[in-house]
Structure formats: C-alpha cells, structure tokens
PDB file of C-alpha atoms and ligand atoms in Angstrom:
ATOM      1  CA  UNK I 271     -22.629-201.055 125.129  1.00 47.00           C
ATOM      2  CA  UNK I 272     -20.300-203.264 127.177  1.00 51.00           C
ATOM      3  CA  UNK I 273     -17.449-200.946 126.378  1.00 52.00           C
ATOM      4  CA  UNK I 274     -19.390-197.889 127.550  1.00 51.00           C
ATOM      5  CA  UNK I 275     -20.240-199.495 130.902  1.00 50.00           C
ATOM      6  CA  UNK I 276     -16.598-200.445 131.419  1.00 52.00           C
ATOM      7  CA  UNK I 277     -15.572-196.900 130.609  1.00 52.00           C
ATOM      8  CA  UNK I 278     -17.843-195.613 133.413  1.00 53.00           C
ATOM      9  CA  UNK I 279     -16.258-197.961 135.900  1.00 57.00           C
ATOM     10  CA  UNK I 280     -12.765-197.189 134.880  1.00 65.00           C
ATOM     11  CA  UNK I 281     -12.882-193.398 134.722  1.00 69.00           C
ATOM     12  CA  UNK I 282     -13.495-192.158 138.333  1.00 71.00           C
ATOM     13  CA  UNK I 283     -14.811-188.704 137.201  1.00 72.00           C
ATOM     14  CA  UNK I 284     -17.449-190.360 135.052  1.00 67.00           C
ATOM     15  CA  UNK I 285     -18.410-192.748 137.812  1.00 70.00           C
ATOM     16  CA  UNK I 286     -18.754-189.830 140.213  1.00 70.00           C
ATOM     17  CA  UNK I 287     -20.838-187.871 137.720  1.00 71.00           C
ATOM     18  CA  UNK I 288     -23.124-190.850 137.184  1.00 65.00           C
ATOM     19  CA  UNK I 289     -23.686-191.420 140.899  1.00 73.00           C
ATOM     20  CA  UNK I 290     -24.259-187.709 141.474  1.00 69.00           C
ATOM     21  CA  UNK I 291     -26.930-187.486 138.782  1.00 74.00           C
ATOM     22  CA  UNK I 292     -28.636-190.607 140.141  1.00 74.00           C
ATOM     23  CA  UNK I 293     -28.641-189.051 143.614  1.00 76.00           C
ATOM     24  CA  UNK I 294     -30.080-185.770 142.322  1.00 67.00           C
ATOM     25  CA  UNK I 295     -32.753-187.624 140.385  1.00 66.00           C
ATOM     26  CA  UNK I 296     -33.776-189.703 143.416  1.00 70.00           C
ATOM     27  CA  UNK I 297     -33.894-186.833 145.888  1.00 68.00           C
ATOM     28  CA  UNK I 298     -35.828-184.774 143.354  1.00 58.00           C
ATOM     29  CA  UNK I 299     -38.399-187.526 143.096  1.00 59.00           C
ATOM     30  CA  UNK I 300     -38.606-188.006 146.843  1.00 61.00           C
ATOM     31  CA  UNK I 301     -38.725-184.392 148.068  1.00 60.00           C
ATOM     32  CA  UNK I 302     -39.369-181.981 145.271  1.00 56.00           C
ATOM     33  CA  UNK I 303     -41.620-183.195 142.513  1.00 57.00           C
ATOM     34  CA  UNK I 304     -43.822-185.231 144.815  1.00 52.00           C
ATOM     35  CA  UNK I 305     -44.727-182.138 146.815  1.00 53.00           C
ATOM     36  CA  UNK I 306     -45.946-180.177 143.828  1.00 51.00           C
ATOM     37  CA  UNK I 307     -48.887-182.490 143.496  1.00 51.00           C
ATOM     38  CA  UNK I 308     -50.251-181.922 147.017  1.00 53.00           C
ATOM     39  CA  UNK I 309     -52.115-178.553 147.132  1.00 58.00           C
ATOM     40  CA  UNK I 310     -50.584-175.792 149.257  1.00 68.00           C
ATOM     41  CA  UNK I 311     -52.543-175.529 152.499  1.00 77.00           C
ATOM     42  CA  UNK I 312     -53.690-172.005 153.468  1.00 78.00           C
ATOM     43  CA  UNK I 313     -52.629-170.547 156.803  1.00 85.00           C
ATOM     44  CA  UNK I 314     -55.210-169.002 159.187  1.00 84.00           C
ATOM     45  CA  UNK I 315     -55.039-165.426 157.894  1.00 89.00           C
ATOM     46  CA  UNK I 316     -55.243-166.592 154.264  1.00 93.00           C
ATOM     47  CA  UNK I 317     -58.392-168.549 155.076  1.00 95.00           C
ATOM     48  CA  UNK I 318     -59.950-165.430 156.663  1.00 97.00           C
ATOM     49  CA  UNK I 319     -58.975-163.310 153.635  1.00 97.00           C
ATOM     50  CA  UNK I 320     -60.555-165.864 151.295  1.00 97.00           C
ATOM     51  CA  UNK I 321     -63.720-166.033 153.430  1.00 97.00           C
ATOM     52  CA  UNK I 322     -63.903-162.229 153.571  1.00 98.00           C
ATOM     53  CA  UNK I 323     -63.690-161.951 149.799  1.00 98.00           C
ATOM     54  CA  UNK I 324     -66.405-164.581 149.468  1.00 98.00           C
ATOM     55  CA  UNK I 325     -68.542-162.629 151.971  1.00 98.00           C
ATOM     56  CA  UNK I 326     -68.222-159.415 149.940  1.00 98.00           C
ATOM     57  CA  UNK I 327     -69.069-161.102 146.661  1.00 98.00           C
ATOM     58  CA  UNK I 328     -71.929-163.364 147.767  1.00 98.00           C
ATOM     59  CA  UNK I 329     -73.562-161.384 150.582  1.00 98.00           C
ATOM     60  CA  UNK I 330     -72.842-157.747 149.795  1.00 98.00           C
ATOM     61  CA  UNK I 331     -72.316-157.229 146.042  1.00 98.00           C
ATOM     62  CA  UNK I 332     -74.870-159.889 145.153  1.00 98.00           C
ATOM     63  CA  UNK I 333     -77.526-157.992 147.132  1.00 97.00           C
ATOM     64  CA  UNK I 334     -76.853-154.731 145.350  1.00 98.00           C
ATOM     65  CA  UNK I 335     -74.352-152.733 147.431  1.00 98.00           C
ATOM     66  CA  UNK I 336     -72.287-150.946 144.779  1.00 98.00           C
ATOM     67  CA  UNK I 337     -70.381-148.061 146.411  1.00 98.00           C
ATOM     68  CA  UNK I 338     -66.681-148.911 145.826  1.00 98.00           C
ATOM     69  CA  UNK I 339     -65.666-147.074 149.017  1.00 98.00           C
ATOM     70  CA  UNK I 340     -67.943-149.320 151.084  1.00 98.00           C
ATOM     71  CA  UNK I 341     -66.938-152.527 149.291  1.00 98.00           C
ATOM     72  CA  UNK I 342     -63.266-151.737 149.727  1.00 98.00           C
ATOM     73  CA  UNK I 343     -63.764-151.111 153.469  1.00 98.00           C
ATOM     74  CA  UNK I 344     -65.532-154.455 153.869  1.00 98.00           C
ATOM     75  CA  UNK I 345     -62.691-156.158 152.013  1.00 98.00           C
ATOM     76  CA  UNK I 346     -60.160-154.650 154.419  1.00 98.00           C
ATOM     77  CA  UNK I 347     -61.539-154.855 157.971  1.00 98.00           C
ATOM     78  CA  UNK I 348     -60.618-158.186 159.634  1.00 98.00           C
ATOM     79  CA  UNK I 349     -64.090-158.979 161.000  1.00 98.00           C
ATOM     80  CA  UNK I 350     -62.774-162.133 162.727  1.00 98.00           C
ATOM     81  CA  UNK I 351     -60.869-159.909 165.158  1.00 98.00           C
ATOM     82  CA  UNK I 352     -64.122-158.236 166.274  1.00 98.00           C
ATOM     83  CA  UNK I 353     -65.959-161.415 167.303  1.00 98.00           C
ATOM     84  CA  UNK I 354     -65.273-163.626 170.334  1.00 97.00           C
ATOM     85  CA  UNK I 355     -62.411-166.089 169.717  1.00 96.00           C
ATOM     86  CA  UNK I 356     -64.814-169.044 169.939  1.00 97.00           C
ATOM     87  CA  UNK I 357     -66.849-167.653 166.998  1.00 97.00           C
ATOM     88  CA  UNK I 358     -63.887-166.617 164.833  1.00 96.00           C
ATOM     89  CA  UNK I 359     -64.620-169.273 162.237  1.00 96.00           C
ATOM     90  CA  UNK I 360     -68.151-167.892 161.757  1.00 97.00           C
ATOM     91  CA  UNK I 361     -67.040-164.263 161.461  1.00 98.00           C
ATOM     92  CA  UNK I 362     -67.764-164.109 157.707  1.00 98.00           C
ATOM     93  CA  UNK I 363     -71.125-165.919 157.878  1.00 98.00           C
ATOM     94  CA  UNK I 364     -74.268-164.161 156.676  1.00 98.00           C
ATOM     95  CA  UNK I 365     -75.562-163.457 160.184  1.00 98.00           C
ATOM     96  CA  UNK I 366     -75.260-161.320 163.309  1.00 97.00           C
ATOM     97  CA  UNK I 367     -73.227-162.976 166.097  1.00 98.00           C
ATOM     98  CA  UNK I 368     -73.321-162.654 169.886  1.00 98.00           C
ATOM     99  CA  UNK I 369     -70.563-160.503 171.396  1.00 98.00           C
ATOM    100  CA  UNK I 370     -71.527-160.901 175.064  1.00 97.00           C
ATOM    101  CA  UNK I 371     -73.657-158.774 177.440  1.00 97.00           C
ATOM    102  CA  UNK I 372     -76.758-159.683 175.394  1.00 96.00           C
ATOM    103  CA  UNK I 373     -75.468-157.693 172.380  1.00 97.00           C
ATOM    104  CA  UNK I 374     -74.609-158.637 168.798  1.00 97.00           C
ATOM    105  CA  UNK I 375     -72.283-157.631 165.977  1.00 98.00           C
ATOM    106  CA  UNK I 376     -74.596-156.826 163.041  1.00 97.00           C
ATOM    107  CA  UNK I 377     -74.900-158.963 159.928  1.00 98.00           C
ATOM    108  CA  UNK I 378     -72.216-157.884 157.384  1.00 98.00           C
ATOM    109  CA  UNK I 379     -74.851-156.957 154.773  1.00 98.00           C
ATOM    110  CA  UNK I 380     -76.638-154.610 157.185  1.00 98.00           C
ATOM    111  CA  UNK I 381     -73.321-152.924 158.068  1.00 98.00           C
ATOM    112  CA  UNK I 382     -72.616-152.435 154.358  1.00 98.00           C
ATOM    113  CA  UNK I 383     -76.159-151.262 153.590  1.00 98.00           C
ATOM    114  CA  UNK I 384     -76.242-148.677 156.386  1.00 98.00           C
ATOM    115  CA  UNK I 385     -72.783-147.389 155.533  1.00 98.00           C
ATOM    116  CA  UNK I 386     -73.693-147.023 151.851  1.00 98.00           C
ATOM    117  CA  UNK I 387     -76.862-145.096 152.769  1.00 98.00           C
ATOM    118  CA  UNK I 388     -74.706-142.379 154.374  1.00 98.00           C
ATOM    119  CA  UNK I 389     -73.037-141.704 150.967  1.00 98.00           C
ATOM    120  CA  UNK I 390     -69.659-140.857 152.493  1.00 98.00           C
ATOM    121  CA  UNK I 391     -66.881-139.490 150.303  1.00 97.00           C
ATOM    122  CA  UNK I 392     -63.946-139.725 152.711  1.00 97.00           C
ATOM    123  CA  UNK I 393     -63.549-136.569 154.782  1.00 95.00           C
ATOM    124  CA  UNK I 394     -66.766-136.517 156.811  1.00 98.00           C
ATOM    125  CA  UNK I 395     -67.072-136.395 160.575  1.00 98.00           C
ATOM    126  CA  UNK I 396     -69.170-139.400 161.591  1.00 98.00           C
ATOM    127  CA  UNK I 397     -70.770-140.336 164.916  1.00 99.00           C
ATOM    128  CA  UNK I 398     -71.823-143.891 165.740  1.00 98.00           C
ATOM    129  CA  UNK I 399     -74.141-144.737 168.648  1.00 98.00           C
ATOM    130  CA  UNK I 400     -73.703-148.345 169.809  1.00 98.00           C
ATOM    131  CA  UNK I 401     -70.014-149.287 169.406  1.00 98.00           C
ATOM    132  CA  UNK I 402     -70.652-152.942 170.347  1.00 98.00           C
ATOM    133  CA  UNK I 403     -67.701-154.891 168.949  1.00 98.00           C
ATOM    134  CA  UNK I 404     -66.208-151.869 167.176  1.00 98.00           C
ATOM    135  CA  UNK I 405     -66.642-153.449 163.713  1.00 98.00           C
ATOM    136  CA  UNK I 406     -68.957-150.789 162.258  1.00 98.00           C
ATOM    137  CA  UNK I 407     -66.609-148.110 163.628  1.00 98.00           C
ATOM    138  CA  UNK I 408     -63.675-149.830 161.875  1.00 98.00           C
ATOM    139  CA  UNK I 409     -65.611-149.884 158.585  1.00 98.00           C
ATOM    140  CA  UNK I 410     -66.250-146.146 158.945  1.00 98.00           C
ATOM    141  CA  UNK I 411     -62.585-145.623 159.840  1.00 98.00           C
ATOM    142  CA  UNK I 412     -61.537-147.211 156.532  1.00 98.00           C
ATOM    143  CA  UNK I 413     -63.553-144.476 154.840  1.00 98.00           C
ATOM    144  CA  UNK I 414     -62.878-141.354 156.916  1.00 98.00           C
ATOM    145  CA  UNK I 415     -60.344-140.511 159.634  1.00 98.00           C
ATOM    146  CA  UNK I 416     -62.980-138.634 161.699  1.00 98.00           C
ATOM    147  CA  UNK I 417     -64.921-141.330 163.523  1.00 98.00           C
ATOM    148  CA  UNK I 418     -66.556-140.950 166.964  1.00 99.00           C
ATOM    149  CA  UNK I 419     -68.357-143.829 168.671  1.00 98.00           C
ATOM    150  CA  UNK I 420     -70.304-144.186 171.939  1.00 98.00           C
ATOM    151  CA  UNK I 421     -71.149-147.402 173.812  1.00 98.00           C
ATOM    152  CA  UNK I 422     -73.295-147.587 176.935  1.00 98.00           C
ATOM    153  CA  UNK I 423     -72.012-150.919 178.360  1.00 98.00           C
ATOM    154  CA  UNK I 424     -68.644-150.206 180.020  1.00 98.00           C
ATOM    155  CA  UNK I 425     -67.161-153.683 179.397  1.00 98.00           C
ATOM    156  CA  UNK I 426     -68.021-153.528 175.687  1.00 98.00           C
ATOM    157  CA  UNK I 427     -66.726-149.962 175.411  1.00 98.00           C
ATOM    158  CA  UNK I 428     -63.380-151.048 176.923  1.00 98.00           C
ATOM    159  CA  UNK I 429     -63.082-154.136 174.788  1.00 98.00           C
ATOM    160  CA  UNK I 430     -63.981-152.324 171.562  1.00 98.00           C
ATOM    161  CA  UNK I 431     -61.393-149.633 172.298  1.00 98.00           C
ATOM    162  CA  UNK I 432     -58.758-152.336 172.726  1.00 98.00           C
ATOM    163  CA  UNK I 433     -59.825-154.217 169.590  1.00 98.00           C
ATOM    164  CA  UNK I 434     -59.830-151.033 167.509  1.00 98.00           C
ATOM    165  CA  UNK I 435     -56.357-150.097 168.790  1.00 98.00           C
ATOM    166  CA  UNK I 436     -54.927-153.527 168.078  1.00 98.00           C
ATOM    167  CA  UNK I 437     -56.456-153.650 164.600  1.00 98.00           C
ATOM    168  CA  UNK I 438     -54.818-150.327 163.676  1.00 98.00           C
ATOM    169  CA  UNK I 439     -57.773-147.968 164.207  1.00 98.00           C
ATOM    170  CA  UNK I 440     -56.221-146.071 167.121  1.00 98.00           C
ATOM    171  CA  UNK I 441     -57.493-142.766 165.707  1.00 98.00           C
ATOM    172  CA  UNK I 442     -61.158-143.697 166.278  1.00 98.00           C
ATOM    173  CA  UNK I 443     -62.489-141.684 169.249  1.00 98.00           C
ATOM    174  CA  UNK I 444     -64.405-143.905 171.646  1.00 98.00           C
ATOM    175  CA  UNK I 445     -66.514-142.970 174.632  1.00 98.00           C
ATOM    176  CA  UNK I 446     -68.542-144.843 177.231  1.00 98.00           C
ATOM    177  CA  UNK I 447     -71.941-143.373 178.003  1.00 98.00           C
ATOM    178  CA  UNK I 448     -75.537-142.921 176.884  1.00 98.00           C
ATOM    179  CA  UNK I 449     -75.511-142.095 173.184  1.00 98.00           C
ATOM    180  CA  UNK I 450     -78.953-140.509 173.465  1.00 98.00           C
ATOM    181  CA  UNK I 451     -77.206-137.204 174.124  1.00 98.00           C
ATOM    182  CA  UNK I 452     -74.750-137.526 171.241  1.00 98.00           C
ATOM    183  CA  UNK I 453     -71.286-135.945 171.502  1.00 98.00           C
ATOM    184  CA  UNK I 454     -72.027-132.256 171.896  1.00 98.00           C
ATOM    185  CA  UNK I 455     -68.418-130.962 172.044  1.00 98.00           C
ATOM    186  CA  UNK I 456     -67.567-132.596 168.728  1.00 98.00           C
ATOM    187  CA  UNK I 457     -70.755-131.654 166.890  1.00 98.00           C
ATOM    188  CA  UNK I 458     -71.914-130.970 164.250  1.00 98.00           C
ATOM    189  CA  UNK I 459     -71.529-134.261 162.380  1.00 98.00           C
ATOM    190  CA  UNK I 460     -71.879-134.908 158.663  1.00 98.00           C
ATOM    191  CA  UNK I 461     -73.350-138.312 159.394  1.00 98.00           C
ATOM    192  CA  UNK I 462     -74.768-140.192 162.392  1.00 99.00           C
ATOM    193  CA  UNK I 463     -75.358-143.941 162.504  1.00 98.00           C
ATOM    194  CA  UNK I 464     -77.366-145.534 165.310  1.00 98.00           C
ATOM    195  CA  UNK I 465     -76.922-149.298 165.557  1.00 98.00           C
ATOM    196  CA  UNK I 466     -79.551-150.062 168.211  1.00 97.00           C
ATOM    197  CA  UNK I 467     -83.334-149.931 167.754  1.00 97.00           C
ATOM    198  CA  UNK I 468     -85.083-146.904 169.229  1.00 97.00           C
ATOM    199  CA  UNK I 469     -88.709-145.805 169.490  1.00 96.00           C
ATOM    200  CA  UNK I 470     -87.848-142.325 168.194  1.00 97.00           C
ATOM    201  CA  UNK I 471     -84.843-140.397 166.932  1.00 98.00           C
ATOM    202  CA  UNK I 472     -83.141-138.805 169.959  1.00 98.00           C
ATOM    203  CA  UNK I 473     -83.602-135.027 169.493  1.00 98.00           C
ATOM    204  CA  UNK I 474     -79.980-134.243 170.557  1.00 98.00           C
ATOM    205  CA  UNK I 475     -78.780-136.326 167.584  1.00 98.00           C
ATOM    206  CA  UNK I 476     -80.964-134.332 165.199  1.00 98.00           C
ATOM    207  CA  UNK I 477     -79.578-131.055 166.477  1.00 98.00           C
ATOM    208  CA  UNK I 478     -75.965-132.340 166.267  1.00 98.00           C
ATOM    209  CA  UNK I 479     -76.417-133.177 162.581  1.00 98.00           C
ATOM    210  CA  UNK I 480     -74.977-130.705 160.053  1.00 98.00           C
ATOM    211  CA  UNK I 481     -77.313-129.153 157.467  1.00 98.00           C
ATOM    212  CA  UNK I 482     -77.064-131.481 154.484  1.00 97.00           C
ATOM    213  CA  UNK I 483     -76.089-134.353 156.793  1.00 98.00           C
ATOM    214  CA  UNK I 484     -77.614-137.843 157.041  1.00 98.00           C
ATOM    215  CA  UNK I 485     -78.665-139.947 160.034  1.00 98.00           C
ATOM    216  CA  UNK I 486     -79.582-143.618 159.840  1.00 98.00           C
ATOM    217  CA  UNK I 487     -81.423-145.459 162.616  1.00 98.00           C
ATOM    218  CA  UNK I 488     -83.572-148.579 163.081  1.00 98.00           C
ATOM    219  CA  UNK I 489     -86.924-147.312 164.395  1.00 98.00           C
ATOM    220  CA  UNK I 490     -89.406-149.524 166.216  1.00 97.00           C
ATOM    221  CA  UNK I 491     -90.047-151.386 169.435  1.00 92.00           C
ATOM    222  CA  UNK I 492     -87.544-153.774 170.956  1.00 86.00           C
ATOM    223  CA  UNK I 493     -87.759-157.441 169.963  1.00 80.00           C
ATOM    224  CA  UNK I 494     -89.924-156.748 166.898  1.00 90.00           C
ATOM    225  CA  UNK I 495     -89.137-155.897 163.306  1.00 94.00           C
ATOM    226  CA  UNK I 496     -87.958-152.303 163.041  1.00 97.00           C
ATOM    227  CA  UNK I 497     -87.691-150.004 160.053  1.00 98.00           C
ATOM    228  CA  UNK I 498     -84.274-148.778 159.014  1.00 98.00           C
ATOM    229  CA  UNK I 499     -84.895-145.065 158.563  1.00 98.00           C
ATOM    230  CA  UNK I 500     -82.797-142.427 156.829  1.00 98.00           C
ATOM    231  CA  UNK I 501     -83.197-138.853 158.057  1.00 98.00           C
ATOM    232  CA  UNK I 502     -81.708-135.996 156.022  1.00 98.00           C
ATOM    233  CA  UNK I 503     -81.295-132.519 157.429  1.00 98.00           C
ATOM    234  CA  UNK I 504     -82.131-129.940 154.791  1.00 98.00           C
ATOM    235  CA  UNK I 505     -80.294-126.613 154.436  1.00 97.00           C
ATOM    236  CA  UNK I 506     -83.296-124.830 156.005  1.00 96.00           C
ATOM    237  CA  UNK I 507     -83.121-127.069 159.099  1.00 94.00           C
ATOM    238  CA  UNK I 508     -86.157-129.224 158.252  1.00 97.00           C
ATOM    239  CA  UNK I 509     -85.925-133.013 157.962  1.00 98.00           C
ATOM    240  CA  UNK I 510     -86.755-135.454 155.201  1.00 98.00           C
ATOM    241  CA  UNK I 511     -87.376-139.062 156.256  1.00 98.00           C
ATOM    242  CA  UNK I 512     -87.143-142.236 154.205  1.00 98.00           C
ATOM    243  CA  UNK I 513     -88.012-145.748 155.305  1.00 98.00           C
ATOM    244  CA  UNK I 514     -85.491-148.141 153.798  1.00 98.00           C
ATOM    245  CA  UNK I 515     -85.563-151.728 155.033  1.00 97.00           C
ATOM    246  CA  UNK I 516     -87.145-153.907 157.752  1.00 96.00           C
ATOM    247  CA  UNK I 517     -84.451-155.015 160.216  1.00 97.00           C
ATOM    248  CA  UNK I 518     -83.982-156.545 163.638  1.00 94.00           C
ATOM    249  CA  UNK I 519     -81.632-154.798 166.056  1.00 95.00           C
ATOM    250  CA  UNK I 520     -80.931-155.073 169.786  1.00 95.00           C
ATOM    251  CA  UNK I 521     -82.716-152.320 171.739  1.00 95.00           C
ATOM    252  CA  UNK I 522     -81.453-148.810 172.327  1.00 97.00           C
ATOM    253  CA  UNK I 523     -81.347-148.558 176.114  1.00 96.00           C
ATOM    254  CA  UNK I 524     -81.114-145.603 178.478  1.00 91.00           C
ATOM    255  CA  UNK I 525     -79.294-147.377 181.283  1.00 78.00           C
ATOM    256  CA  UNK I 526     -76.829-150.227 180.748  1.00 61.00           C
ATOM    257  CA  UNK I 527     -78.245-153.519 182.003  1.00 59.00           C
ATOM    258  CA  UNK I 528     -75.641-156.023 183.014  1.00 48.00           C
ATOM    259  CA  UNK I 529     -76.868-159.329 181.663  1.00 45.00           C
ATOM    260  CA  UNK I 530     -73.604-161.258 181.888  1.00 42.00           C
TER     261      UNK I 530
HETATM  262  N1  SAH X 658     -72.292-151.437 165.835  1.00 82.16           N
HETATM  263  C1  SAH X 658     -72.004-152.622 166.604  1.00 82.16           C
HETATM  264  C2  SAH X 658     -73.218-153.474 166.897  1.00 82.16           C
HETATM  265  C3  SAH X 658     -74.070-152.814 167.838  1.00 82.16           C
HETATM  266  S1  SAH X 658     -75.162-153.731 168.833  1.00 82.16           S
HETATM  267  C4  SAH X 658     -70.941-153.476 165.959  1.00 82.16           C
HETATM  268  O1  SAH X 658     -70.464-153.136 164.875  1.00 82.16           O
HETATM  269  O2  SAH X 658     -70.565-154.463 166.578  1.00 82.16           O
HETATM  270  C5  SAH X 658     -75.868-152.314 169.615  1.00 82.16           C
HETATM  271  C6  SAH X 658     -75.009-151.696 170.661  1.00 82.16           C
HETATM  272  O3  SAH X 658     -75.641-150.494 171.089  1.00 82.16           O
HETATM  273  C7  SAH X 658     -74.837-152.562 171.910  1.00 82.16           C
HETATM  274  O4  SAH X 658     -73.485-152.739 172.181  1.00 82.16           O
HETATM  275  C8  SAH X 658     -75.537-151.748 172.979  1.00 82.16           C
HETATM  276  O5  SAH X 658     -74.954-151.891 174.252  1.00 82.16           O
HETATM  277  C9  SAH X 658     -75.391-150.338 172.448  1.00 82.16           C
HETATM  278  N2  SAH X 658     -76.356-149.373 172.994  1.00 82.16           N
HETATM  279  C10 SAH X 658     -77.659-149.554 173.292  1.00 82.16           C
HETATM  280  N3  SAH X 658     -78.201-148.425 173.775  1.00 82.16           N
HETATM  281  C11 SAH X 658     -77.210-147.485 173.768  1.00 82.16           C
HETATM  282  C12 SAH X 658     -77.144-146.121 174.167  1.00 82.16           C
HETATM  283  N4  SAH X 658     -78.194-145.482 174.691  1.00 82.16           N
HETATM  284  N5  SAH X 658     -75.973-145.457 174.018  1.00 82.16           N
HETATM  285  C13 SAH X 658     -74.872-146.100 173.506  1.00 82.16           C
HETATM  286  N6  SAH X 658     -74.873-147.392 173.139  1.00 82.16           N
HETATM  287  C14 SAH X 658     -76.037-148.085 173.267  1.00 82.16           C
END
C-alpha cells in the first residue's frame, strides 16, 4: 500500500493522471450529475402545447367529439395567440373569454362541436360570420384552404386579420361588414358557420349555401339560452333543420355598437 502511494508521488505522469481523474469526478458531481435530479423546466411554448393537449383530451374528446380532422385542428391552433395577452394563461380553460368590445372567443368545446357538425373533408369553401378573435377561422383554416370570414366591429376585424397573418393563416379572406348579407361574390359556400346568436337565419346566407351544404347557427334572443341549429340545404333547394345543443352566444347585431 505504502509502496503504491510512493509510486504515485514519484512518477509525475501517474500523479497527473490521479489529479485529473479527481478533478473530473468533482466537477461531474458539482455540475453534471446534480442537475439530472432537478426536473427540466418547460419554456412558455411547451407549457401552452401541454395545456392544449390537455384541453383536447379532457374538454373535447371526453365530451364525444371524434372527427380526427377537427381534433387535429384543435391540437394545432395556438389559441393563446388569439386571446388578449393578459388572459394568455387562461387560453386553454374550459370557458369563453372576453376579447374586448363586449365580445368573446367561444369555449373550445363549442368551437370543436360546431366545426364537427359541418362534416368537412378538407376542400370545402367555408364562410364564417363573426370573426371575433379569428380563432374559429384558424380552426377552419387547418381543415380547408378556402376560408372566408366577416366581422362587423372594425377594430376586431383589423386585429383578427393581424393575428391570423402572424399565426400563419394569411390565406384566410377577412372582411369588415355586416355578415347578414353574406359574401355574395364568393358564393356559393359548402358550409356557413354563424358565431353570434340571431333571431332567424339571414335569408341571404340560405341562398348563398350550396345544395348539399350545411349551415350552423345559434338561434334565439340575445342574453338568453339559444339553440344551436343545423340547417342542411337539400338537392331540391328545400331545407332540413336540426336542433343540436343549448348554447349562449353574444348577439348577432345589425350595426356595430362601440362599447369600448
Ligand atoms: N368566432 C369568434 C367568436 C365570435 S363572438 C372567435 O372565434 O373568436 C361573435 C362575433 O360576431 C363578435 O365579434 C361580433 O362583433 C360579431 N358579429 C355580431 N354581429 C355580426 C354581424 N351582423 N356581422 C358580422 N359579425 C357580427
């Protein structure tokens, strides 16, 4: 034993090797191995991705939405970019959220439910009335490249256009105006989705719907429970109506009121 120790001291290469291994061992303990035990913290985007996945599983799939095209769209669209910065952390909660001007971004489940009811395959021309934040338009844009959306409040229309552009949905066609009249030049549409509650289905929307097309709209008075209604245009031009689900939407208005 004594002889071995002496050997280390006398042979400089061995001494060097010994010190080097001690140094490696110590720095490993201090910097490397210690760190492995503390969990890796997620950055902002990773937290949103995790929350979005949780939203799809617990709020959407759990309530029976099954269409893989719809589920995949909800997994992709960064909902936190469509809500005001101050509400970003609540973007994946099971609730509508205020977006300013007295309007709201719909609850994720309702967005999924309405989108699924349209039974889109991926090439349809779709019109949305009530752009709001632009989130529903982005969901549609994940499904088909032919999305048209109209918003009556100028400030919201501008902001949604900007949000959609920045989030990579530049191809969505936006317009500011009264959606009651639809988008005549671009009609007919395979599907129309109205995201504000109206007392009746605007007749221009019915005539801009293709035969075989579907329109979904919350019907009922403002500030009361409305009935989500699916209208299908038959090949002979008649309509078949189905009441789907009680909902609560902001009112469909005919003239933008500036409340903020
Ligand atoms: N789809 C939106 C939520 C819509 S809230 C989203 O994903 O965020 C309903 C929107 O419809 C509001 O922004 C409201 O200003 C708009 N709106 C109400 N009446 C309208 C009309 N006649 N024409 C177009 N938009 C209308």
